[in-house]
mmCIF file of C-alpha atoms in Angstrom:
data_model
loop_
_atom_site.group_PDB
_atom_site.id
_atom_site.type_symbol
_atom_site.label_atom_id
_atom_site.label_comp_id
_atom_site.label_asym_id
_atom_site.label_seq_id
_atom_site.Cartn_x
_atom_site.Cartn_y
_atom_site.Cartn_z
ATOM 1 C CA UNK Q 1 0.021 -0.009 0.004
ATOM 2 C CA UNK Q 2 2.793 2.503 0.819
ATOM 3 C CA UNK Q 3 4.393 1.972 -2.622
ATOM 4 C CA UNK Q 4 1.174 2.639 -4.615
ATOM 5 C CA UNK Q 5 0.206 5.538 -2.263
ATOM 6 C CA UNK Q 6 3.666 7.050 -2.799
ATOM 7 C CA UNK Q 7 3.752 7.030 -6.585
ATOM 8 C CA UNK Q 8 4.056 10.779 -6.673
ATOM 9 C CA UNK Q 9 7.119 10.695 -4.322
ATOM 10 C CA UNK Q 10 10.321 10.725 -6.280
ATOM 11 C CA UNK Q 11 12.219 8.957 -3.493
ATOM 12 C CA UNK Q 12 10.154 5.819 -3.358
ATOM 13 C CA UNK Q 13 12.849 3.928 -5.289
ATOM 14 C CA UNK Q 14 15.427 5.033 -2.816
ATOM 15 C CA UNK Q 15 13.253 3.955 0.145
ATOM 16 C CA UNK Q 16 12.733 0.562 -1.512
ATOM 17 C CA UNK Q 17 16.484 0.149 -1.962
ATOM 18 C CA UNK Q 18 16.989 1.069 1.678
ATOM 19 C CA UNK Q 19 14.499 -1.493 2.901
ATOM 20 C CA UNK Q 20 16.020 -4.023 0.598
ATOM 21 C CA UNK Q 21 19.630 -3.579 1.868
ATOM 22 C CA UNK Q 22 18.595 -3.469 5.458
ATOM 23 C CA UNK Q 23 16.484 -6.608 5.097
ATOM 24 C CA UNK Q 24 19.386 -8.303 3.266
ATOM 25 C CA UNK Q 25 21.778 -7.505 6.105
ATOM 26 C CA UNK Q 26 19.321 -8.806 8.729
ATOM 27 C CA UNK Q 27 18.732 -11.941 6.651
ATOM 28 C CA UNK Q 28 22.430 -12.570 6.349
ATOM 29 C CA UNK Q 29 22.759 -12.427 10.146
ATOM 30 C CA UNK Q 30 19.602 -14.606 10.646
ATOM 31 C CA UNK Q 31 20.630 -17.134 7.999
ATOM 32 C CA UNK Q 32 24.096 -17.463 9.520
ATOM 33 C CA UNK Q 33 22.518 -17.957 12.970
ATOM 34 C CA UNK Q 34 20.100 -20.612 11.573
ATOM 35 C CA UNK Q 35 22.884 -22.475 9.913
ATOM 36 C CA UNK Q 36 24.867 -22.454 13.141
ATOM 37 C CA UNK Q 37 21.883 -23.550 15.214
ATOM 38 C CA UNK Q 38 20.924 -26.259 12.707
ATOM 39 C CA UNK Q 39 24.258 -27.990 13.348
ATOM 40 C CA UNK Q 40 23.333 -28.394 16.972
ATOM 41 C CA UNK Q 41 19.590 -28.731 17.038
ATOM 42 C CA UNK Q 42 18.635 -30.626 13.865
ATOM 43 C CA UNK Q 43 20.091 -33.912 15.144
ATOM 44 C CA UNK Q 44 18.570 -33.354 18.590
ATOM 45 C CA UNK Q 45 15.107 -32.578 17.366
ATOM 46 C CA UNK Q 46 14.857 -34.994 14.399
ATOM 47 C CA UNK Q 47 17.508 -37.526 15.281
ATOM 48 C CA UNK Q 48 20.891 -38.376 13.769
ATOM 49 C CA UNK Q 49 19.224 -39.744 10.638
ATOM 50 C CA UNK Q 50 18.601 -36.078 9.623
ATOM 51 C CA UNK Q 51 22.165 -34.898 10.073
ATOM 52 C CA UNK Q 52 22.665 -35.043 6.344
ATOM 53 C CA UNK Q 53 20.021 -32.319 6.116
ATOM 54 C CA UNK Q 54 22.428 -29.808 7.626
ATOM 55 C CA UNK Q 55 24.449 -29.633 4.375
ATOM 56 C CA UNK Q 56 21.226 -29.039 2.440
ATOM 57 C CA UNK Q 57 20.373 -26.060 4.710
ATOM 58 C CA UNK Q 58 23.835 -24.690 4.142
ATOM 59 C CA UNK Q 59 23.395 -25.024 0.363
ATOM 60 C CA UNK Q 60 19.965 -23.431 0.379
ATOM 61 C CA UNK Q 61 20.648 -20.514 2.690
ATOM 62 C CA UNK Q 62 22.573 -18.259 0.395
ATOM 63 C CA UNK Q 63 19.787 -18.423 -2.139
ATOM 64 C CA UNK Q 64 17.074 -17.918 0.364
ATOM 65 C CA UNK Q 65 18.832 -14.883 1.888
ATOM 66 C CA UNK Q 66 19.441 -13.300 -1.502
ATOM 67 C CA UNK Q 67 15.878 -13.947 -2.623
ATOM 68 C CA UNK Q 68 14.591 -11.696 0.136
ATOM 69 C CA UNK Q 69 15.770 -8.775 -2.060
ATOM 70 C CA UNK Q 70 13.558 -10.079 -4.902
ATOM 71 C CA UNK Q 71 10.512 -10.076 -2.628
ATOM 72 C CA UNK Q 72 10.993 -6.434 -1.705
ATOM 73 C CA UNK Q 73 11.676 -5.301 -5.291
ATOM 74 C CA UNK Q 74 8.739 -7.427 -6.580
ATOM 75 C CA UNK Q 75 6.462 -5.510 -4.216
ATOM 76 C CA UNK Q 76 7.734 -2.258 -5.678
ATOM 77 C CA UNK Q 77 7.033 -3.408 -9.209
ATOM 78 C CA UNK Q 78 3.593 -4.624 -8.271
ATOM 79 C CA UNK Q 79 2.811 -1.434 -6.408
ATOM 80 C CA UNK Q 80 3.920 0.694 -9.356
ATOM 81 C CA UNK Q 81 2.054 -1.253 -11.954
ATOM 82 C CA UNK Q 82 5.116 -2.838 -13.447
ATOM 83 C CA UNK Q 83 4.067 -6.438 -12.880
ATOM 84 C CA UNK Q 84 5.529 -7.517 -16.275
ATOM 85 C CA UNK Q 85 8.943 -7.031 -14.694
ATOM 86 C CA UNK Q 86 8.045 -9.584 -12.032
ATOM 87 C CA UNK Q 87 6.971 -11.971 -14.783
ATOM 88 C CA UNK Q 88 10.354 -11.564 -16.548
ATOM 89 C CA UNK Q 89 12.252 -12.392 -13.388
ATOM 90 C CA UNK Q 90 9.995 -15.321 -12.545
ATOM 91 C CA UNK Q 91 10.209 -16.903 -15.977
ATOM 92 C CA UNK Q 92 14.011 -16.555 -15.834
ATOM 93 C CA UNK Q 93 14.020 -18.370 -12.488
ATOM 94 C CA UNK Q 94 11.680 -21.013 -13.789
ATOM 95 C CA UNK Q 95 13.895 -21.873 -16.808
ATOM 96 C CA UNK Q 96 17.017 -22.058 -14.602
ATOM 97 C CA UNK Q 97 15.242 -24.148 -11.989
ATOM 98 C CA UNK Q 98 13.997 -26.652 -14.567
ATOM 99 C CA UNK Q 99 17.312 -26.807 -16.391
ATOM 100 C CA UNK Q 100 19.386 -27.259 -13.288
ATOM 101 C CA UNK Q 101 16.930 -29.705 -11.620
ATOM 102 C CA UNK Q 102 17.047 -31.896 -14.684
ATOM 103 C CA UNK Q 103 20.815 -31.944 -14.726
ATOM 104 C CA UNK Q 104 21.727 -31.924 -11.052
ATOM 105 C CA UNK Q 105 19.058 -33.995 -9.244
ATOM 106 C CA UNK Q 106 19.746 -37.321 -11.103
ATOM 107 C CA UNK Q 107 23.425 -37.064 -10.138
ATOM 108 C CA UNK Q 108 23.461 -35.280 -6.742
ATOM 109 C CA UNK Q 109 19.880 -36.035 -5.492
ATOM 110 C CA UNK Q 110 18.652 -33.667 -2.666
ATOM 111 C CA UNK Q 111 21.931 -31.721 -2.681
ATOM 112 C CA UNK Q 112 21.578 -31.139 -6.411
ATOM 113 C CA UNK Q 113 18.034 -29.816 -5.823
ATOM 114 C CA UNK Q 114 19.419 -27.473 -3.131
ATOM 115 C CA UNK Q 115 22.226 -26.208 -5.322
ATOM 116 C CA UNK Q 116 19.823 -25.736 -8.243
ATOM 117 C CA UNK Q 117 17.450 -23.747 -6.076
ATOM 118 C CA UNK Q 118 20.193 -21.509 -4.681
ATOM 119 C CA UNK Q 119 21.475 -20.768 -8.245
ATOM 120 C CA UNK Q 120 18.001 -20.104 -9.470
ATOM 121 C CA UNK Q 121 17.139 -17.838 -6.481
ATOM 122 C CA UNK Q 122 20.400 -15.949 -7.011
ATOM 123 C CA UNK Q 123 19.925 -15.521 -10.748
ATOM 124 C CA UNK Q 124 16.296 -14.416 -10.276
ATOM 125 C CA UNK Q 125 17.530 -11.886 -7.750
ATOM 126 C CA UNK Q 126 20.274 -10.628 -10.048
ATOM 127 C CA UNK Q 127 17.784 -10.195 -12.852
ATOM 128 C CA UNK Q 128 15.273 -8.373 -10.577
ATOM 129 C CA UNK Q 129 18.020 -6.025 -9.256
ATOM 130 C CA UNK Q 130 19.131 -5.299 -12.810
ATOM 131 C CA UNK Q 131 15.608 -4.465 -13.884
ATOM 132 C CA UNK Q 132 15.039 -2.356 -10.732
ATOM 133 C CA UNK Q 133 18.270 -0.416 -11.310
ATOM 134 C CA UNK Q 134 17.381 0.084 -14.999
ATOM 135 C CA UNK Q 135 13.906 1.291 -14.107
ATOM 136 C CA UNK Q 136 14.845 3.540 -11.187
ATOM 137 C CA UNK Q 137 18.385 4.610 -12.190
ATOM 138 C CA UNK Q 138 19.533 3.608 -8.661
ATOM 139 C CA UNK Q 139 22.868 1.809 -8.452
ATOM 140 C CA UNK Q 140 22.755 -1.833 -7.435
ATOM 141 C CA UNK Q 141 25.130 -1.067 -4.532
ATOM 142 C CA UNK Q 142 22.328 1.012 -3.036
ATOM 143 C CA UNK Q 143 20.101 -2.084 -3.129
ATOM 144 C CA UNK Q 144 22.676 -4.509 -1.689
ATOM 145 C CA UNK Q 145 25.047 -2.738 0.698
ATOM 146 C CA UNK Q 146 24.413 -0.902 3.902
ATOM 147 C CA UNK Q 147 25.650 2.727 4.010
ATOM 148 C CA UNK Q 148 27.247 4.416 7.012
ATOM 149 C CA UNK Q 149 23.978 6.286 7.477
ATOM 150 C CA UNK Q 150 22.012 3.098 7.518
ATOM 151 C CA UNK Q 151 24.236 1.722 10.259
ATOM 152 C CA UNK Q 152 23.937 4.941 12.180
ATOM 153 C CA UNK Q 153 20.110 4.847 11.973
ATOM 154 C CA UNK Q 154 20.050 1.108 12.906
ATOM 155 C CA UNK Q 155 22.205 1.833 16.012
ATOM 156 C CA UNK Q 156 19.992 4.710 17.005
ATOM 157 C CA UNK Q 157 16.865 2.562 16.668
ATOM 158 C CA UNK Q 158 18.375 -0.257 18.655
ATOM 159 C CA UNK Q 159 19.506 2.147 21.302
ATOM 160 C CA UNK Q 160 16.115 3.728 21.559
ATOM 161 C CA UNK Q 161 14.495 0.350 21.993
ATOM 162 C CA UNK Q 162 16.992 -0.824 24.590
ATOM 163 C CA UNK Q 163 16.504 2.385 26.538
ATOM 164 C CA UNK Q 164 12.794 1.604 26.754
ATOM 165 C CA UNK Q 165 13.456 -1.736 28.337
ATOM 166 C CA UNK Q 166 16.175 -0.655 30.745
ATOM 167 C CA UNK Q 167 14.084 2.094 32.439
#
């Protein structure tokens, strides 16, 4: 709703880029934590028979984390009436998924599926970022990498929240 309501705002693309890079940074931290925790907890919760699933989680996590960017940018395209761009990204991902699944799963089984998914998610994200930067004229680095200002704002937010709980 905020995207479609902000169509007259010139900075909406910059705001979307900011949300994207902050979400990506948070997801990198959360994905890393999940991978570390899965090593300990997966065998405890599901038994040692599921220990092989840890490698699959490791192989899927980079693609899942990167794909969070696609979700944010896709919302921007949908909110601005550019749904055909989402279709282009999705079809690209579909072709890559099918191609890699057909070639990797017969050889590498579930690990092949995980690798194919991560590659597909990553390529879909790269295509979506490319189309976003082409549409908005915003550099891809603004979509992917935190700025000093972002870090400052995040610290201030965290500080304000921790002050509430320590009083």
